């Protein structure tokens, strides 16, 4: 895989460089609530601009239906990128139309432009190879070189991620190089004890990675909504908690295999429960109680791990040499149900392990709860991509960057 440093050494001055970034930031209206993904691509964009390239940044945002939708415009991300760069960033109001063509043509050496949301064009996400390739060819007309740096999208077989690199000389940006380097530390020559913390809503989202980790991790700590399927598999009442009944046979088999493999699979011993899901808009005080994990009332819902579980999980992390965490263990967006997720983050900070926060909601939680990002070994920008890498899958966006 060619690196951006090799590309820079060959010279990029005056050349149009298409940077496939991941600017898929959370928005409240037009306000960005977490600019972590924009900051993550800055080293690549800065290096290219300082070397005299004409930088064309492209990304998706959200899930528009293959047509323009103002709610998913990249305009706020373009403005924020300009603020972080300390320079004007031009913005094209389409992807491959008149605005994009004119905006890119108007760039001088060292200047940066952002084109509109790639998913406003149906060809970006099409499952039809010909339709995707046709869109990729239109994108290729905007550039001379391609740099892949949108790690959060490399598990997608999309036009700008998979098809476009085949049409242009290409290299991996700094972010992708960093992310892949980190993930290799989680899959090859792992320092032990290796502890994995998995949370989030649905156990089905994590089945493949659990399957893979049962042969690699020393301990797997389960939290979040997915924990209740495990608890139900043990015969416990879970009330109205999130539950995937159809996955009970699978998680039962996983628990049996964990014992066989000597992998410590740890479940909550107490949980915070309520009859009402918390108000996440006003953050009004929640009405909850703490109960043992095997004594959840039939009409209540588990919304966070309890204090005994926080202590238990912290103790399981304390002696780790490597920790990977993906998924909050409670409804961290509400302060009354954030303490479990806060405890996990604090345990990572307090450990001497190489710690990786696996993107998505976990990364958002770390920032929302006020932790210093530098206190962790690495905070990934791509939760889904990280999981699929750990599952052993070939990621289309990485395969496309190979020479």
Short mmCIF file of C-alpha atoms in Angstrom, two decimals:
data_model
loop_
_atom_site.label_atom_id
_atom_site.label_comp_id
_atom_site.label_asym_id
_atom_site.label_seq_id
_atom_site.Cartn_x
_atom_site.Cartn_y
_atom_site.Cartn_z
CA UNK A 1 0.00 0.00 0.00
CA UNK A 2 1.54 3.27 -1.12
CA UNK A 3 1.80 5.89 1.60
CA UNK A 4 1.04 9.58 1.34
CA UNK A 5 4.68 10.32 2.19
CA UNK A 6 5.71 8.44 -0.95
CA UNK A 7 3.17 10.42 -2.94
CA UNK A 8 4.47 13.70 -1.51
CA UNK A 9 8.04 12.71 -2.32
CA UNK A 10 7.07 12.25 -5.96
CA UNK A 11 5.60 15.78 -5.98
CA UNK A 12 2.00 16.93 -5.90
CA UNK A 13 2.39 20.68 -6.59
CA UNK A 14 -0.22 21.85 -9.06
CA UNK A 15 -1.96 18.49 -9.11
CA UNK A 16 -5.58 17.94 -8.19
CA UNK A 17 -5.69 15.42 -5.33
CA UNK A 18 -9.00 13.78 -4.47
CA UNK A 19 -9.08 13.00 -0.74
CA UNK A 20 -11.80 10.55 0.25
CA UNK A 21 -12.33 11.64 3.85
CA UNK A 22 -14.92 10.73 6.46
CA UNK A 23 -16.70 13.94 7.40
CA UNK A 24 -19.77 12.06 8.60
CA UNK A 25 -20.15 14.17 11.72
CA UNK A 26 -23.18 14.30 14.01
CA UNK A 27 -25.33 17.39 13.52
CA UNK A 28 -27.93 19.20 15.58
CA UNK A 29 -29.56 21.12 12.75
CA UNK A 30 -26.53 22.70 11.11
CA UNK A 31 -24.38 22.66 14.26
CA UNK A 32 -21.66 20.01 14.49
CA UNK A 33 -21.78 18.30 17.89
CA UNK A 34 -18.52 16.33 17.49
CA UNK A 35 -15.85 17.37 14.97
CA UNK A 36 -13.50 14.47 15.72
CA UNK A 37 -13.68 13.02 12.23
CA UNK A 38 -12.86 16.38 10.64
CA UNK A 39 -9.85 16.84 12.89
CA UNK A 40 -8.72 13.30 12.07
CA UNK A 41 -8.22 14.09 8.37
CA UNK A 42 -6.41 17.41 8.99
CA UNK A 43 -2.85 16.00 8.84
CA UNK A 44 -3.45 14.61 5.36
CA UNK A 45 -5.20 17.71 4.01
CA UNK A 46 -2.57 20.03 5.52
CA UNK A 47 0.36 18.04 4.15
CA UNK A 48 -1.09 18.03 0.63
CA UNK A 49 -1.99 21.73 0.70
CA UNK A 50 1.41 22.73 2.05
CA UNK A 51 3.02 20.72 -0.74
CA UNK A 52 1.11 22.77 -3.31
CA UNK A 53 -1.64 20.32 -4.22
CA UNK A 54 -5.11 21.44 -5.19
CA UNK A 55 -7.03 19.41 -2.64
CA UNK A 56 -10.54 18.13 -3.37
CA UNK A 57 -12.10 16.68 -0.21
CA UNK A 58 -15.09 14.37 -0.57
CA UNK A 59 -17.22 12.46 1.91
CA UNK A 60 -20.65 11.10 2.72
CA UNK A 61 -22.84 12.28 5.57
CA UNK A 62 -25.80 10.35 6.89
CA UNK A 63 -28.05 8.23 4.71
CA UNK A 64 -29.75 10.37 2.06
CA UNK A 65 -31.71 8.44 -0.56
CA UNK A 66 -29.38 8.98 -3.51
CA UNK A 67 -30.64 12.52 -4.12
CA UNK A 68 -29.90 15.97 -2.66
CA UNK A 69 -31.28 16.54 0.83
CA UNK A 70 -30.42 19.78 2.67
CA UNK A 71 -30.51 17.96 6.02
CA UNK A 72 -27.41 16.03 4.98
CA UNK A 73 -25.39 18.80 3.36
CA UNK A 74 -21.64 18.85 3.95
CA UNK A 75 -21.66 22.66 4.10
CA UNK A 76 -21.23 22.75 7.93
CA UNK A 77 -18.34 20.27 7.70
CA UNK A 78 -16.67 22.34 4.98
CA UNK A 79 -16.96 25.46 7.12
CA UNK A 80 -15.49 23.67 10.14
CA UNK A 81 -12.63 22.27 8.05
CA UNK A 82 -11.81 25.81 7.00
CA UNK A 83 -11.79 26.98 10.62
CA UNK A 84 -9.44 24.17 11.64
CA UNK A 85 -7.14 24.79 8.69
CA UNK A 86 -7.18 28.53 9.25
CA UNK A 87 -7.83 29.02 5.55
CA UNK A 88 -10.74 29.50 3.18
CA UNK A 89 -12.25 26.24 1.96
CA UNK A 90 -14.36 26.42 -1.19
CA UNK A 91 -17.61 24.46 -1.24
CA UNK A 92 -19.27 22.91 -4.28
CA UNK A 93 -23.02 22.54 -4.06
CA UNK A 94 -23.04 19.32 -6.07
CA UNK A 95 -20.82 16.26 -6.50
CA UNK A 96 -19.94 16.05 -10.20
CA UNK A 97 -22.02 18.83 -11.75
CA UNK A 98 -21.34 22.41 -12.77
CA UNK A 99 -20.56 23.65 -9.26
CA UNK A 100 -18.03 20.90 -8.54
CA UNK A 101 -16.36 21.33 -11.91
CA UNK A 102 -16.10 25.11 -11.55
CA UNK A 103 -15.02 24.97 -7.89
CA UNK A 104 -12.18 22.54 -8.60
CA UNK A 105 -11.14 24.48 -11.71
CA UNK A 106 -10.92 27.61 -9.57
CA UNK A 107 -8.47 26.16 -7.07
CA UNK A 108 -4.95 27.55 -6.94
CA UNK A 109 -1.98 25.55 -5.68
CA UNK A 110 -2.32 24.88 -1.95
CA UNK A 111 -6.05 25.56 -1.83
CA UNK A 112 -8.77 23.22 -0.59
CA UNK A 113 -12.33 22.54 -1.69
CA UNK A 114 -15.08 20.26 -0.38
CA UNK A 115 -17.66 18.85 -2.77
CA UNK A 116 -21.22 18.07 -1.67
CA UNK A 117 -22.32 14.81 -0.05
CA UNK A 118 -21.34 11.90 -2.29
CA UNK A 119 -24.49 10.01 -1.36
CA UNK A 120 -26.58 12.68 -3.07
CA UNK A 121 -25.71 10.64 -6.17
CA UNK A 122 -27.24 7.15 -6.36
CA UNK A 123 -24.11 5.83 -8.08
CA UNK A 124 -22.08 6.19 -4.88
CA UNK A 125 -23.80 3.38 -3.01
CA UNK A 126 -25.25 1.39 -5.91
CA UNK A 127 -24.91 -2.38 -5.81
CA UNK A 128 -24.70 -2.33 -9.60
CA UNK A 129 -21.03 -2.37 -10.59
CA UNK A 130 -21.62 -0.46 -13.82
CA UNK A 131 -23.58 2.31 -12.10
CA UNK A 132 -20.90 2.71 -9.43
CA UNK A 133 -18.10 2.71 -12.00
CA UNK A 134 -19.90 5.35 -14.08
CA UNK A 135 -20.08 7.64 -11.04
CA UNK A 136 -16.45 6.91 -10.19
CA UNK A 137 -15.44 7.96 -13.71
CA UNK A 138 -17.22 11.28 -13.24
CA UNK A 139 -15.38 11.80 -9.93
CA UNK A 140 -12.08 10.89 -11.58
CA UNK A 141 -12.49 13.85 -13.96
CA UNK A 142 -12.05 16.14 -10.93
CA UNK A 143 -8.61 14.82 -10.00
CA UNK A 144 -5.17 13.62 -11.01
CA UNK A 145 -4.40 11.61 -7.87
CA UNK A 146 -6.41 9.80 -5.18
CA UNK A 147 -5.76 9.61 -1.44
CA UNK A 148 -7.91 7.32 0.66
CA UNK A 149 -8.28 8.63 4.20
CA UNK A 150 -11.89 7.90 5.13
CA UNK A 151 -11.36 4.96 7.43
CA UNK A 152 -14.97 5.03 8.61
CA UNK A 153 -16.07 4.06 5.08
CA UNK A 154 -13.44 1.49 4.02
CA UNK A 155 -15.77 -1.41 4.79
CA UNK A 156 -18.19 -0.13 2.14
CA UNK A 157 -17.97 -1.13 -1.53
CA UNK A 158 -18.89 2.37 -2.68
CA UNK A 159 -17.82 4.24 -5.79
CA UNK A 160 -15.54 6.78 -4.09
CA UNK A 161 -14.05 4.14 -1.79
CA UNK A 162 -13.64 1.06 -3.99
CA UNK A 163 -14.01 1.98 -7.68
CA UNK A 164 -12.33 5.39 -7.88
CA UNK A 165 -8.85 4.29 -6.68
CA UNK A 166 -8.65 1.92 -9.66
CA UNK A 167 -8.98 4.89 -12.02
CA UNK A 168 -6.24 7.12 -10.51
CA UNK A 169 -2.76 6.76 -9.02
CA UNK A 170 -3.53 6.24 -5.35
CA UNK A 171 -2.11 6.20 -1.83
CA UNK A 172 -3.28 5.82 1.76
CA UNK A 173 -3.57 8.95 3.90
CA UNK A 174 -2.15 9.36 7.39
CA UNK A 175 -5.39 8.43 9.15
CA UNK A 176 -5.83 5.12 7.35
CA UNK A 177 -2.17 4.25 7.92
CA UNK A 178 -2.60 4.95 11.64
CA UNK A 179 -5.88 3.03 11.94
CA UNK A 180 -4.50 -0.06 10.18
CA UNK A 181 -1.34 0.05 12.29
CA UNK A 182 -3.43 0.11 15.46
CA UNK A 183 -5.70 -2.71 14.35
CA UNK A 184 -2.72 -4.89 13.57
CA UNK A 185 -1.77 -4.57 17.24
CA UNK A 186 -5.16 -6.06 18.08
CA UNK A 187 -4.84 -9.00 15.70
CA UNK A 188 -1.14 -9.94 15.53
CA UNK A 189 1.39 -10.25 18.37
CA UNK A 190 -1.18 -8.99 20.88
CA UNK A 191 0.16 -8.16 24.34
CA UNK A 192 -1.79 -10.05 27.02
CA UNK A 193 -4.01 -10.06 28.96
CA UNK A 194 -6.17 -8.92 26.03
CA UNK A 195 -9.51 -7.52 27.24
CA UNK A 196 -12.40 -6.60 24.94
CA UNK A 197 -15.37 -4.51 26.09
CA UNK A 198 -18.44 -4.73 23.85
CA UNK A 199 -21.57 -2.65 24.30
CA UNK A 200 -24.23 -1.12 22.10
CA UNK A 201 -27.85 -1.94 21.48
CA UNK A 202 -27.98 -5.09 19.37
CA UNK A 203 -26.09 -8.31 19.99
CA UNK A 204 -26.58 -9.18 16.30
CA UNK A 205 -24.26 -6.29 15.39
CA UNK A 206 -21.43 -7.88 17.37
CA UNK A 207 -21.93 -11.62 16.76
CA UNK A 208 -19.26 -11.93 14.09
CA UNK A 209 -16.63 -10.11 16.13
CA UNK A 210 -17.47 -12.13 19.26
CA UNK A 211 -17.14 -15.29 17.20
CA UNK A 212 -13.66 -14.23 16.10
CA UNK A 213 -12.57 -12.95 19.52
CA UNK A 214 -13.49 -16.19 21.28
CA UNK A 215 -10.27 -17.50 19.80
CA UNK A 216 -8.16 -14.42 20.52
CA UNK A 217 -9.25 -12.46 23.61
CA UNK A 218 -8.59 -13.41 27.22
CA UNK A 219 -11.68 -11.62 28.55
CA UNK A 220 -14.81 -10.24 26.91
CA UNK A 221 -16.94 -7.85 28.99
CA UNK A 222 -20.50 -7.42 27.74
CA UNK A 223 -22.67 -4.35 28.40
CA UNK A 224 -25.32 -2.18 26.79
CA UNK A 225 -28.57 -3.40 25.33
CA UNK A 226 -26.87 -6.49 23.93
CA UNK A 227 -26.22 -7.80 27.46
CA UNK A 228 -29.88 -8.63 28.03
CA UNK A 229 -29.91 -11.32 25.35
CA UNK A 230 -27.05 -13.02 27.22
CA UNK A 231 -28.88 -12.66 30.53
CA UNK A 232 -32.05 -14.10 28.99
CA UNK A 233 -30.01 -17.02 27.64
CA UNK A 234 -29.04 -17.76 31.26
CA UNK A 235 -32.74 -17.95 32.13
CA UNK A 236 -33.02 -14.55 33.80
CA UNK A 237 -36.00 -12.22 33.55
CA UNK A 238 -35.03 -9.10 31.57
CA UNK A 239 -38.33 -7.21 31.71
CA UNK A 240 -38.84 -4.84 28.78
CA UNK A 241 -35.09 -4.47 28.16
CA UNK A 242 -33.71 -4.67 24.64
CA UNK A 243 -33.81 -8.32 23.65
CA UNK A 244 -33.14 -10.33 20.50
CA UNK A 245 -34.90 -13.61 21.19
CA UNK A 246 -33.74 -15.12 17.89
CA UNK A 247 -30.09 -14.74 18.96
CA UNK A 248 -30.44 -16.68 22.23
CA UNK A 249 -29.25 -20.00 20.71
CA UNK A 250 -26.18 -18.28 19.27
CA UNK A 251 -25.17 -16.48 22.45
CA UNK A 252 -25.74 -19.70 24.41
CA UNK A 253 -23.31 -21.47 22.10
CA UNK A 254 -20.84 -18.58 22.47
CA UNK A 255 -20.96 -18.81 26.27
CA UNK A 256 -20.30 -22.55 26.08
CA UNK A 257 -17.42 -22.03 23.65
CA UNK A 258 -15.94 -19.30 25.85
CA UNK A 259 -15.72 -21.80 28.73
CA UNK A 260 -14.19 -24.40 26.45
CA UNK A 261 -11.60 -21.94 25.11
CA UNK A 262 -10.73 -20.53 28.53
CA UNK A 263 -12.06 -17.10 27.59
CA UNK A 264 -13.62 -15.21 30.49
CA UNK A 265 -16.97 -13.89 29.24
CA UNK A 266 -18.24 -11.42 31.85
CA UNK A 267 -21.84 -10.21 32.14
CA UNK A 268 -23.40 -7.48 34.32
CA UNK A 269 -24.17 -8.43 37.91
CA UNK A 270 -26.43 -5.42 38.53
CA UNK A 271 -28.22 -2.91 36.33
CA UNK A 272 -30.10 0.40 36.49
CA UNK A 273 -33.74 -0.10 35.48
CA UNK A 274 -36.74 2.12 34.82
CA UNK A 275 -40.25 1.92 33.44
CA UNK A 276 -39.55 4.86 31.11
CA UNK A 277 -36.84 5.48 28.57
CA UNK A 278 -35.02 8.70 29.56
CA UNK A 279 -35.78 12.07 28.01
CA UNK A 280 -32.63 12.71 25.98
CA UNK A 281 -33.66 16.19 24.85
CA UNK A 282 -34.24 17.94 28.16
CA UNK A 283 -32.15 15.50 30.25
CA UNK A 284 -34.94 15.57 32.84
CA UNK A 285 -34.08 13.50 35.95
CA UNK A 286 -34.75 9.81 35.39
CA UNK A 287 -36.75 7.57 37.70
CA UNK A 288 -34.63 4.46 38.19
CA UNK A 289 -33.54 1.83 40.67
CA UNK A 290 -30.58 -0.53 40.85
CA UNK A 291 -31.30 -4.25 40.86
CA UNK A 292 -29.32 -7.44 40.54
CA UNK A 293 -28.98 -8.63 36.96
CA UNK A 294 -30.97 -11.76 37.75
CA UNK A 295 -33.80 -9.78 39.38
CA UNK A 296 -34.99 -7.30 36.75
CA UNK A 297 -38.69 -6.50 37.28
CA UNK A 298 -40.94 -7.70 34.47
CA UNK A 299 -42.16 -4.20 33.58
CA UNK A 300 -38.84 -2.38 33.74
CA UNK A 301 -36.02 -1.80 31.26
CA UNK A 302 -32.29 -2.06 31.86
CA UNK A 303 -30.56 1.19 30.85
CA UNK A 304 -27.06 1.03 32.35
CA UNK A 305 -24.74 -1.26 34.26
CA UNK A 306 -24.89 -0.88 38.03
CA UNK A 307 -22.21 0.10 40.58
CA UNK A 308 -21.14 -3.47 41.36
CA UNK A 309 -20.70 -4.16 37.65
CA UNK A 310 -18.68 -0.97 37.22
CA UNK A 311 -16.28 -2.13 39.92
CA UNK A 312 -16.17 -5.65 38.48
CA UNK A 313 -15.41 -4.46 34.95
CA UNK A 314 -12.77 -2.01 36.17
CA UNK A 315 -11.05 -4.87 37.99
CA UNK A 316 -11.10 -6.97 34.82
CA UNK A 317 -9.45 -4.14 32.89
CA UNK A 318 -6.89 -3.15 35.55
CA UNK A 319 -4.21 -5.74 34.71
CA UNK A 320 -4.75 -5.73 30.94
CA UNK A 321 -1.95 -5.09 28.47
CA UNK A 322 -4.32 -4.52 25.55
CA UNK A 323 -7.92 -3.26 25.65
CA UNK A 324 -10.36 -2.79 22.78
CA UNK A 325 -13.69 -1.09 23.56
CA UNK A 326 -16.59 -0.77 21.16
CA UNK A 327 -20.03 0.41 22.24
CA UNK A 328 -21.34 2.29 25.28
CA UNK A 329 -22.65 0.15 28.15
CA UNK A 330 -25.65 2.37 28.90
CA UNK A 331 -27.69 5.26 27.58
CA UNK A 332 -24.76 7.62 28.13
CA UNK A 333 -26.55 10.55 26.45
CA UNK A 334 -28.52 10.97 29.69
CA UNK A 335 -26.47 11.84 32.80
CA UNK A 336 -28.36 9.38 35.02
CA UNK A 337 -27.34 6.49 32.75
CA UNK A 338 -23.84 7.64 31.84
CA UNK A 339 -21.94 6.32 34.86
CA UNK A 340 -21.38 2.84 33.44
CA UNK A 341 -19.84 4.16 30.24
CA UNK A 342 -17.86 6.71 32.25
CA UNK A 343 -16.52 3.90 34.46
CA UNK A 344 -15.35 1.93 31.42
CA UNK A 345 -13.58 4.97 29.98
CA UNK A 346 -11.97 5.75 33.35
CA UNK A 347 -10.80 2.15 33.71
CA UNK A 348 -9.07 2.39 30.33
CA UNK A 349 -7.43 5.66 31.35
CA UNK A 350 -6.28 4.21 34.68
CA UNK A 351 -4.81 1.06 33.15
CA UNK A 352 -1.30 0.71 31.78
CA UNK A 353 -2.66 -1.06 28.72
CA UNK A 354 -2.57 -0.11 25.07
CA UNK A 355 -6.17 1.10 24.80
CA UNK A 356 -8.26 1.43 21.66
CA UNK A 357 -11.69 3.08 21.62
CA UNK A 358 -13.46 1.59 18.61
CA UNK A 359 -15.16 4.54 17.00
CA UNK A 360 -18.83 5.44 16.63
CA UNK A 361 -20.79 5.95 19.83
CA UNK A 362 -17.82 4.95 22.00
CA UNK A 363 -15.72 7.78 20.61
CA UNK A 364 -18.63 10.20 20.98
CA UNK A 365 -19.12 9.07 24.58
CA UNK A 366 -15.46 9.67 25.46
CA UNK A 367 -15.69 13.24 24.17
CA UNK A 368 -19.16 13.92 25.57
CA UNK A 369 -18.11 12.76 29.02
CA UNK A 370 -15.12 15.11 28.98
CA UNK A 371 -12.19 12.70 28.77
CA UNK A 372 -8.88 13.81 27.32
CA UNK A 373 -8.48 11.99 24.01
CA UNK A 374 -4.74 11.78 24.59
CA UNK A 375 -5.36 9.59 27.64
CA UNK A 376 -6.23 6.70 25.30
CA UNK A 377 -3.89 4.82 23.03
CA UNK A 378 -6.11 5.43 20.02
CA UNK A 379 -9.65 6.59 19.31
CA UNK A 380 -10.83 5.12 16.02
CA UNK A 381 -12.92 7.08 13.55
CA UNK A 382 -14.67 3.97 12.23
CA UNK A 383 -16.58 1.64 14.51
CA UNK A 384 -18.02 -0.56 11.76
CA UNK A 385 -14.73 -0.71 9.87
CA UNK A 386 -12.82 -1.58 13.06
CA UNK A 387 -15.21 -4.43 13.87
CA UNK A 388 -15.06 -5.88 10.37
CA UNK A 389 -11.27 -5.72 10.41
CA UNK A 390 -11.24 -7.61 13.72
CA UNK A 391 -13.66 -10.12 12.22
CA UNK A 392 -11.00 -10.92 9.65
CA UNK A 393 -12.96 -9.56 6.70
CA UNK A 394 -11.36 -8.01 3.62
CA UNK A 395 -12.30 -4.33 3.62
CA UNK A 396 -13.01 -3.06 0.07
CA UNK A 397 -11.53 0.39 0.68
CA UNK A 398 -8.24 -1.05 1.94
CA UNK A 399 -8.05 -3.65 -0.81
CA UNK A 400 -8.52 -0.88 -3.38
CA UNK A 401 -5.47 0.97 -2.04
CA UNK A 402 -3.18 -2.01 -2.44
CA UNK A 403 -0.86 -1.77 -5.43
#
